[in-house]
Coordinates of C-alpha atoms and ligand atoms in Angstrom, one line a residue:
M1270 CA -39.6 8.2 -13.3
R1271 CA -37.1 8.6 -10.5
P1272 CA -34.9 11.7 -10.7
F1273 CA -31.2 11.0 -11.0
V1274 CA -27.7 12.5 -11.3
Y1275 CA -25.4 11.2 -14.0
D1276 CA -21.8 12.2 -13.4
H1277 CA -19.4 9.8 -15.1
P1278 CA -15.8 10.7 -15.8
A1279 CA -14.4 9.9 -19.3
Q1280 CA -11.9 7.1 -19.8
R1281 CA -10.3 5.9 -23.0
V1282 CA -11.0 2.2 -23.7
I1283 CA -9.1 0.2 -26.3
F1284 CA -10.9 -3.1 -26.8
G1285 CA -10.0 -6.1 -29.0
I1286 CA -7.9 -9.1 -29.7
G1287 CA -4.3 -7.8 -29.9
S1288 CA -5.0 -4.4 -28.4
I1289 CA -1.9 -4.9 -26.2
E1290 CA 0.1 -4.0 -29.4
R1291 CA -1.1 -0.4 -28.9
L1292 CA 0.4 -0.1 -25.4
A1293 CA 3.4 2.1 -26.4
D1294 CA 1.1 4.4 -28.5
E1295 CA -1.3 4.7 -25.7
V1296 CA 1.4 5.5 -23.2
G1297 CA 2.9 8.0 -25.6
R1298 CA -0.5 9.6 -26.0
L1299 CA -0.4 10.5 -22.3
G1300 CA 3.0 12.2 -22.8
A1301 CA 4.7 9.7 -20.5
R1302 CA 8.4 9.0 -20.8
R1303 CA 9.2 7.1 -17.6
V1304 CA 6.8 4.2 -17.2
L1305 CA 6.7 2.0 -14.1
I1306 CA 5.0 -1.4 -14.7
V1307 CA 3.3 -3.1 -11.8
T1308 CA 2.0 -6.7 -11.5
T1309 CA 2.0 -9.7 -9.2
P1310 CA 4.9 -12.2 -9.0
A1311 CA 2.7 -14.8 -10.8
E1312 CA 2.0 -12.5 -13.7
R1313 CA 5.5 -11.3 -14.2
R1314 CA 5.5 -12.6 -17.8
F1315 CA 2.8 -10.0 -18.7
A1316 CA 5.0 -7.2 -17.2
D1317 CA 8.1 -8.4 -19.1
D1318 CA 6.1 -8.4 -22.3
A1319 CA 4.8 -4.9 -21.6
A1320 CA 8.3 -3.7 -20.9
R1321 CA 9.5 -5.2 -24.2
R1322 CA 6.7 -3.4 -26.0
L1323 CA 7.4 -0.1 -24.3
G1324 CA 11.2 -0.3 -25.0
P1325 CA 13.0 2.8 -23.6
L1326 CA 9.8 4.2 -22.1
A1327 CA 9.8 1.5 -19.5
I1328 CA 12.0 2.3 -16.5
D1329 CA 11.4 -0.8 -14.3
I1330 CA 8.9 -3.5 -13.1
F1331 CA 7.5 -3.7 -9.6
A1332 CA 6.1 -7.3 -9.5
E1333 CA 5.1 -7.5 -5.8
A1334 CA 1.4 -6.7 -6.0
A1335 CA -0.7 -8.8 -3.6
M1336 CA -4.3 -9.5 -2.8
H1337 CA -6.1 -6.5 -1.1
V1338 CA -3.1 -4.2 -1.3
P1339 CA -1.2 -4.5 2.0
I1340 CA -0.1 -1.0 3.1
E1341 CA 3.6 -2.3 3.2
T1342 CA 3.4 -3.2 -0.5
A1343 CA 1.7 0.2 -1.3
R1344 CA 4.5 2.1 0.5
A1345 CA 7.2 0.1 -1.2
A1346 CA 5.6 0.7 -4.6
R1347 CA 5.2 4.4 -4.0
E1348 CA 8.8 4.7 -2.9
F1349 CA 9.9 2.7 -6.0
A1350 CA 7.9 5.0 -8.2
R1351 CA 9.4 8.1 -6.5
R1352 CA 12.9 6.8 -6.8
H1353 CA 12.5 6.1 -10.5
E1354 CA 10.7 9.4 -11.1
A1355 CA 8.0 7.6 -12.8
D1356 CA 5.5 9.7 -14.8
C1357 CA 3.0 6.8 -15.6
C1358 CA 2.0 3.5 -14.2
V1359 CA 1.1 0.5 -16.4
A1360 CA -0.8 -2.0 -14.3
V1361 CA -1.1 -5.3 -16.0
G1362 CA -3.0 -8.0 -14.0
G1363 CA -6.2 -8.6 -12.1
G1364 CA -7.9 -6.5 -9.4
S1365 CA -4.9 -6.9 -7.0
T1366 CA -2.5 -5.4 -9.5
I1367 CA -4.7 -2.6 -10.5
G1368 CA -5.4 -1.9 -6.8
L1369 CA -1.7 -1.4 -6.3
G1370 CA -1.5 1.0 -9.3
K1371 CA -4.3 2.9 -7.6
A1372 CA -2.5 3.0 -4.3
I1373 CA 0.4 4.7 -6.1
A1374 CA -1.8 7.1 -7.9
L1375 CA -3.6 8.1 -4.7
E1376 CA -0.5 9.8 -3.5
S1377 CA 1.2 10.8 -6.7
A1378 CA -1.7 11.3 -9.1
L1379 CA 0.4 9.3 -11.6
P1380 CA -1.7 8.4 -14.6
I1381 CA -2.6 4.7 -14.8
V1382 CA -2.8 2.7 -18.0
A1383 CA -4.7 -0.5 -16.9
V1384 CA -4.4 -3.8 -18.8
P1385 CA -6.8 -6.1 -17.0
T1386 CA -6.2 -9.9 -17.1
T1387 CA -9.3 -11.0 -15.1
F1388 CA -13.0 -10.0 -15.1
A1389 CA -12.9 -8.1 -11.7
G1390 CA -13.6 -4.7 -13.2
S1391 CA -11.5 -2.5 -11.0
E1392 CA -9.9 -0.7 -14.0
M1393 CA -13.2 1.2 -14.5
T1394 CA -13.7 2.5 -11.0
P1395 CA -12.3 5.4 -8.9
I1396 CA -12.5 3.0 -5.9
Y1397 CA -9.3 2.1 -4.1
G1398 CA -8.6 -0.2 -1.1
I1399 CA -5.6 -0.6 1.1
T1400 CA -5.2 -3.1 3.9
E1401 CA -3.6 -2.0 7.2
G1402 CA -3.6 -4.0 10.4
G1403 CA -5.9 -6.7 8.9
L1404 CA -8.5 -4.0 8.0
K1405 CA -9.2 -3.1 4.4
K1406 CA -10.1 0.6 4.0
T1407 CA -11.8 1.7 0.8
G1408 CA -12.4 5.1 -0.6
R1409 CA -13.2 6.9 -3.8
D1410 CA -11.0 9.3 -5.6
R1411 CA -11.0 10.2 -9.3
K1412 CA -7.2 10.5 -9.2
V1413 CA -7.0 6.7 -9.1
L1414 CA -9.3 6.1 -12.1
P1415 CA -7.1 4.7 -14.9
K1416 CA -6.9 7.1 -17.8
T1417 CA -6.7 4.4 -20.4
V1418 CA -7.8 0.8 -20.3
L1419 CA -6.6 -1.8 -22.8
Y1420 CA -8.8 -4.8 -22.9
D1421 CA -7.2 -7.7 -24.8
P1422 CA -8.9 -11.1 -24.4
T1423 CA -5.7 -12.9 -25.4
L1424 CA -4.3 -11.9 -22.0
T1425 CA -7.1 -13.9 -20.3
L1426 CA -6.3 -17.1 -22.1
T1427 CA -4.1 -18.3 -19.3
L1428 CA -6.8 -17.6 -16.7
P1429 CA -7.8 -21.1 -15.5
S1430 CA -11.5 -21.9 -15.4
K1431 CA -11.5 -22.1 -11.6
I1432 CA -10.4 -18.4 -11.5
A1433 CA -12.3 -17.2 -14.6
G1434 CA -15.7 -18.5 -13.4
P1435 CA -15.7 -16.8 -9.9
S1436 CA -14.1 -13.7 -11.4
G1437 CA -17.1 -13.5 -13.9
M1438 CA -19.6 -13.9 -11.0
N1439 CA -17.8 -11.1 -9.2
A1440 CA -18.6 -8.9 -12.3
I1441 CA -22.2 -10.1 -12.4
A1442 CA -22.5 -9.0 -8.8
H1443 CA -21.6 -5.4 -9.7
C1444 CA -24.3 -5.4 -12.3
V1445 CA -27.0 -6.9 -10.1
E1446 CA -26.4 -4.5 -7.3
G1447 CA -26.2 -1.6 -9.8
L1448 CA -29.8 -2.4 -10.8
Y1449 CA -31.1 -1.6 -7.3
A1450 CA -28.5 1.0 -6.3
E1451 CA -29.7 3.9 -4.2
D1452 CA -28.4 6.3 -6.9
A1453 CA -29.3 4.1 -9.9
N1454 CA -29.7 5.8 -13.2
P1455 CA -31.1 4.6 -16.6
I1456 CA -27.7 4.5 -18.3
M1457 CA -26.1 2.3 -15.6
T1458 CA -29.2 0.1 -15.7
L1459 CA -28.7 -0.4 -19.4
L1460 CA -25.0 -1.2 -18.9
A1461 CA -25.8 -3.5 -15.9
A1462 CA -28.4 -5.5 -17.9
E1463 CA -26.1 -5.8 -20.9
G1464 CA -23.2 -6.8 -18.6
I1465 CA -25.3 -9.6 -17.1
R1466 CA -26.4 -10.7 -20.5
A1467 CA -22.8 -10.9 -21.9
L1468 CA -21.4 -12.7 -18.8
T1469 CA -24.3 -15.2 -18.6
R1470 CA -23.8 -16.2 -22.2
S1471 CA -20.0 -16.2 -22.2
L1472 CA -18.9 -17.7 -18.9
P1473 CA -20.2 -21.2 -19.6
I1474 CA -18.2 -21.2 -22.8
V1475 CA -15.1 -19.7 -21.2
V1476 CA -14.9 -22.6 -18.7
R1477 CA -15.9 -25.3 -21.2
E1478 CA -13.7 -24.2 -24.1
P1479 CA -10.8 -22.3 -22.5
A1480 CA -9.3 -21.5 -25.9
N1481 CA -12.4 -19.8 -27.2
L1482 CA -11.2 -16.2 -27.7
D1483 CA -14.5 -14.8 -28.7
A1484 CA -16.2 -16.0 -25.5
R1485 CA -13.3 -14.5 -23.5
G1486 CA -13.8 -11.3 -25.4
D1487 CA -17.5 -11.4 -24.6
A1488 CA -16.8 -12.0 -20.9
L1489 CA -14.3 -9.1 -20.9
Y1490 CA -16.9 -6.9 -22.5
G1491 CA -19.3 -7.8 -19.7
A1492 CA -16.6 -7.2 -17.1
W1493 CA -16.0 -3.7 -18.6
L1494 CA -19.7 -2.8 -18.3
A1495 CA -19.8 -4.3 -14.8
G1496 CA -16.8 -2.3 -13.7
T1497 CA -18.4 0.9 -15.1
V1498 CA -21.5 0.2 -13.1
L1499 CA -19.6 -0.4 -9.9
G1500 CA -17.6 2.8 -10.4
S1501 CA -20.7 4.9 -11.0
V1502 CA -23.4 3.9 -8.6
G1503 CA -23.5 2.7 -5.0
M1504 CA -23.6 -1.0 -3.9
A1505 CA -25.7 -2.6 -1.2
I1506 CA -25.9 -5.7 1.0
H1507 CA -24.1 -8.1 -1.3
H1508 CA -20.9 -6.0 -1.5
K1509 CA -21.1 -5.2 2.2
L1510 CA -21.3 -8.9 3.1
C1511 CA -18.5 -9.8 0.8
H1512 CA -16.3 -7.1 2.2
V1513 CA -17.1 -7.8 5.8
V1514 CA -17.2 -11.6 5.7
G1515 CA -14.4 -12.0 3.1
G1516 CA -12.2 -9.5 4.9
T1517 CA -12.7 -10.8 8.5
F1518 CA -12.3 -14.5 7.6
N1519 CA -9.7 -14.0 4.9
L1520 CA -11.8 -15.7 2.2
P1521 CA -10.9 -15.5 -1.5
H1522 CA -12.4 -12.4 -3.1
A1523 CA -14.1 -13.6 -6.3
E1524 CA -15.3 -16.9 -4.8
T1525 CA -16.9 -15.1 -1.9
H1526 CA -18.9 -13.0 -4.4
A1527 CA -19.9 -16.2 -6.3
V1528 CA -21.3 -17.8 -3.1
I1529 CA -23.1 -14.8 -1.6
L1530 CA -24.7 -13.3 -4.7
P1531 CA -27.7 -15.7 -5.2
H1532 CA -28.5 -15.2 -1.5
A1533 CA -28.1 -11.5 -1.5
A1534 CA -30.4 -11.3 -4.6
A1535 CA -32.9 -13.5 -2.9
Y1536 CA -32.8 -11.3 0.2
N1537 CA -33.8 -8.3 -2.0
R1538 CA -36.1 -10.2 -4.4
Q1539 CA -39.4 -8.8 -3.0
A1540 CA -38.1 -5.3 -2.4
V1541 CA -37.0 -4.6 -6.0
P1542 CA -39.2 -6.5 -8.4
E1543 CA -38.2 -4.4 -11.4
A1544 CA -34.5 -4.9 -10.9
M1545 CA -35.1 -8.6 -10.5
R1546 CA -37.2 -8.7 -13.6
I1547 CA -34.4 -7.0 -15.6
A1548 CA -31.7 -9.3 -14.2
A1549 CA -33.8 -12.4 -14.9
A1550 CA -34.6 -11.3 -18.4
A1551 CA -30.9 -10.6 -19.1
M1552 CA -30.2 -14.2 -18.0
G1553 CA -33.0 -15.6 -20.1
A1554 CA -34.6 -16.9 -16.9
E1555 CA -37.8 -16.5 -14.7
D1556 CA -36.1 -15.7 -11.5
A1557 CA -32.8 -13.9 -10.9
P1558 CA -31.6 -15.5 -7.6
L1559 CA -32.2 -19.0 -8.9
A1560 CA -30.6 -18.3 -12.3
I1561 CA -27.5 -16.8 -10.6
Y1562 CA -27.2 -19.9 -8.4
D1563 CA -27.6 -22.2 -11.3
L1564 CA -25.0 -20.3 -13.4
A1565 CA -22.5 -20.6 -10.5
V1566 CA -23.1 -24.4 -10.4
Q1567 CA -22.9 -24.6 -14.2
I1568 CA -19.5 -22.9 -14.4
G1569 CA -18.1 -24.8 -11.5
A1570 CA -17.8 -21.8 -9.2
P1571 CA -18.1 -22.5 -5.5
V1572 CA -21.6 -22.1 -4.0
A1573 CA -20.9 -22.8 -0.3
L1574 CA -19.0 -20.7 2.2
K1575 CA -18.0 -23.9 4.0
D1576 CA -16.0 -24.8 0.9
I1577 CA -14.0 -21.6 0.7
G1578 CA -12.7 -21.4 4.2
M1579 CA -15.5 -19.9 6.3
P1580 CA -15.5 -21.3 9.8
G1581 CA -18.8 -22.9 10.7
N1582 CA -18.9 -21.4 14.2
A1583 CA -18.5 -17.8 12.9
L1584 CA -21.9 -17.2 11.3
D1585 CA -23.2 -15.3 14.4
R1586 CA -20.2 -13.0 14.4
A1587 CA -20.4 -12.5 10.6
A1588 CA -24.1 -11.6 10.8
R1589 CA -23.3 -9.1 13.7
L1590 CA -20.5 -7.5 11.8
A1591 CA -22.6 -7.2 8.6
T1592 CA -25.5 -5.6 10.4
E1593 CA -23.9 -3.3 13.0
N1594 CA -23.3 -0.3 10.8
P1595 CA -26.3 1.0 8.9
Y1596 CA -25.9 1.2 5.1
Y1597 CA -28.3 1.4 2.1
N1598 CA -30.1 -1.6 1.0
P1599 CA -33.6 -1.7 -0.6
R1600 CA -34.8 -4.1 2.0
P1601 CA -34.0 -3.1 5.6
I1602 CA -31.1 -4.9 7.1
D1603 CA -32.2 -7.3 9.8
Y1604 CA -29.9 -9.4 12.0
S1605 CA -32.0 -12.6 11.9
A1606 CA -32.7 -12.4 8.2
V1607 CA -29.0 -11.8 7.4
R1608 CA -28.0 -14.6 9.8
E1609 CA -30.3 -16.9 7.8
L1610 CA -28.8 -15.6 4.5
L1611 CA -25.4 -16.6 5.8
E1612 CA -26.6 -20.0 7.0
N1613 CA -27.9 -20.7 3.5
A1614 CA -24.7 -19.5 1.9
Y1615 CA -22.6 -21.5 4.3
W1616 CA -24.3 -24.7 3.2
G1617 CA -24.6 -23.7 -0.4
K1618 CA -28.4 -24.1 -0.5
R1619 CA -30.2 -23.2 -3.7
P1620 CA -32.4 -20.1 -2.8
A1621 CA -36.0 -20.9 -2.2
A1622 CA -38.2 -20.2 -5.3
Ligands
NAD713 P1 -6.3 -11.1 -8.5 O1 -5.9 -9.9 -9.2 O2 -5.8 -11.3 -7.1 O3 -6.1 -12.3 -9.4 C1 -6.5 -13.6 -9.0 C2 -5.5 -14.7 -9.3 O4 -5.5 -14.8 -10.7 C3 -4.1 -14.4 -8.9 O5 -3.5 -15.5 -8.4 C4 -3.5 -13.9 -10.2 O6 -2.1 -14.1 -10.2 C5 -4.2 -14.8 -11.2 N1 -4.3 -14.2 -12.6 C6 -4.7 -13.0 -12.9 N2 -4.7 -12.9 -14.3 C7 -4.3 -14.1 -14.7 C8 -4.2 -14.6 -16.1 N3 -4.5 -13.9 -17.1 N4 -3.7 -15.8 -16.2 C9 -3.4 -16.6 -15.1 N5 -3.6 -16.2 -13.9 C10 -4.0 -14.9 -13.7 O7 -7.9 -11.2 -8.3 P2 -9.1 -10.4 -9.0 O8 -10.3 -11.3 -8.7 O9 -8.9 -10.0 -10.4 O10 -9.3 -9.1 -8.1 C11 -9.6 -9.2 -6.8 C12 -9.1 -7.9 -6.0 O11 -9.5 -6.8 -6.7 C13 -9.6 -7.8 -4.6 O12 -8.7 -7.3 -3.8 C14 -10.8 -6.8 -4.8 O13 -11.1 -6.2 -3.6 C15 -10.3 -5.9 -5.9 N6 -11.3 -5.3 -6.7 C16 -11.4 -4.0 -6.6 C17 -12.3 -3.3 -7.3 C18 -12.4 -1.8 -7.3 O14 -13.2 -1.2 -8.0 N7 -11.5 -1.2 -6.5 C19 -13.2 -4.0 -8.2 C20 -13.1 -5.4 -8.2 C21 -12.1 -6.0 -7.5

């Protein structure tokens, strides 16, 4: 057995249909009296609802969260929180919203109560990201880890299939890479396998029967586990590629994960047979990379970089950027193999068996 270190901070998780009704109690439990609510313009209605539930505890809403947390937005939100003397931040929305809550907490150590409305998993991680001058810098700091997370599947009911599917693939990616992380440990392996299992069985139902609340709850459960894995162990080539390629060419986040994952898994297939066996078994399949690709097709997630805005003449540059700084991956990073991976992902080829 491989030796390991398990060092996982505690978080309070309230899970279930209607758990949003406990928002005021949960905020009160933290001793907060001046709550700032953050969200995106598109999800303003969730923030208004949260404000109504919080009553006099809510001081104001900052509804300007944006994808990848632009530094200007982070600064404006921090100033807004300071001016209002906020003592707690309720972040209700997807990864972009929770990312903004984290940017505030990074400076102020304001406790965050996260209410996720997608399957991205950011609410379970101490990872923050802020974009400045077109470059997204990420880091880890336990200050930004939400203290309390309310998972309520009813809040995902409005998430359209075309966002829900890729968002779920984003969560599966955290689990798959968690299985072969450099610092993998047996607890996170259990969570990763269960996360893949829950998402594989629920996502096809979520996109086929959008009103099926049980399936949405199951997907949210998978997303919770996936976020826990992402926050606890290191990632590898898949996340590096998504970060570099997605960031450089401004591709949509979750869709980039959906496209790259089968190819990243195929890249590592021979190097980590046990991780692949666990992932395949969790998907009820023989081969993980093929099963991941087939799931993406089944749920209508994009499978080709060419369909999500990747310029066809940029693959050399993308491969160079993805291979120039050394990072952990179970199979050594090799320019021509990564170039081939990107070529396959560009055209949306099913990985070779
Ligand atoms: P997002 O928060 O940008 O949301 C995607 C879209 O869905 C937006 O248009 C949003 O308005 C809409 N939306 C969200 N919830 C909705 C709902 N319930 N109904 C209808 N529409 C809804 O995207 P995301 O995929 O959740 O998160 C992506 C971002 O999160 C990226 O910036 C990524 O880097 C970050 N992220 C960070 C971590 C971390 O650990 N730090 C983990 C995962 C993702």
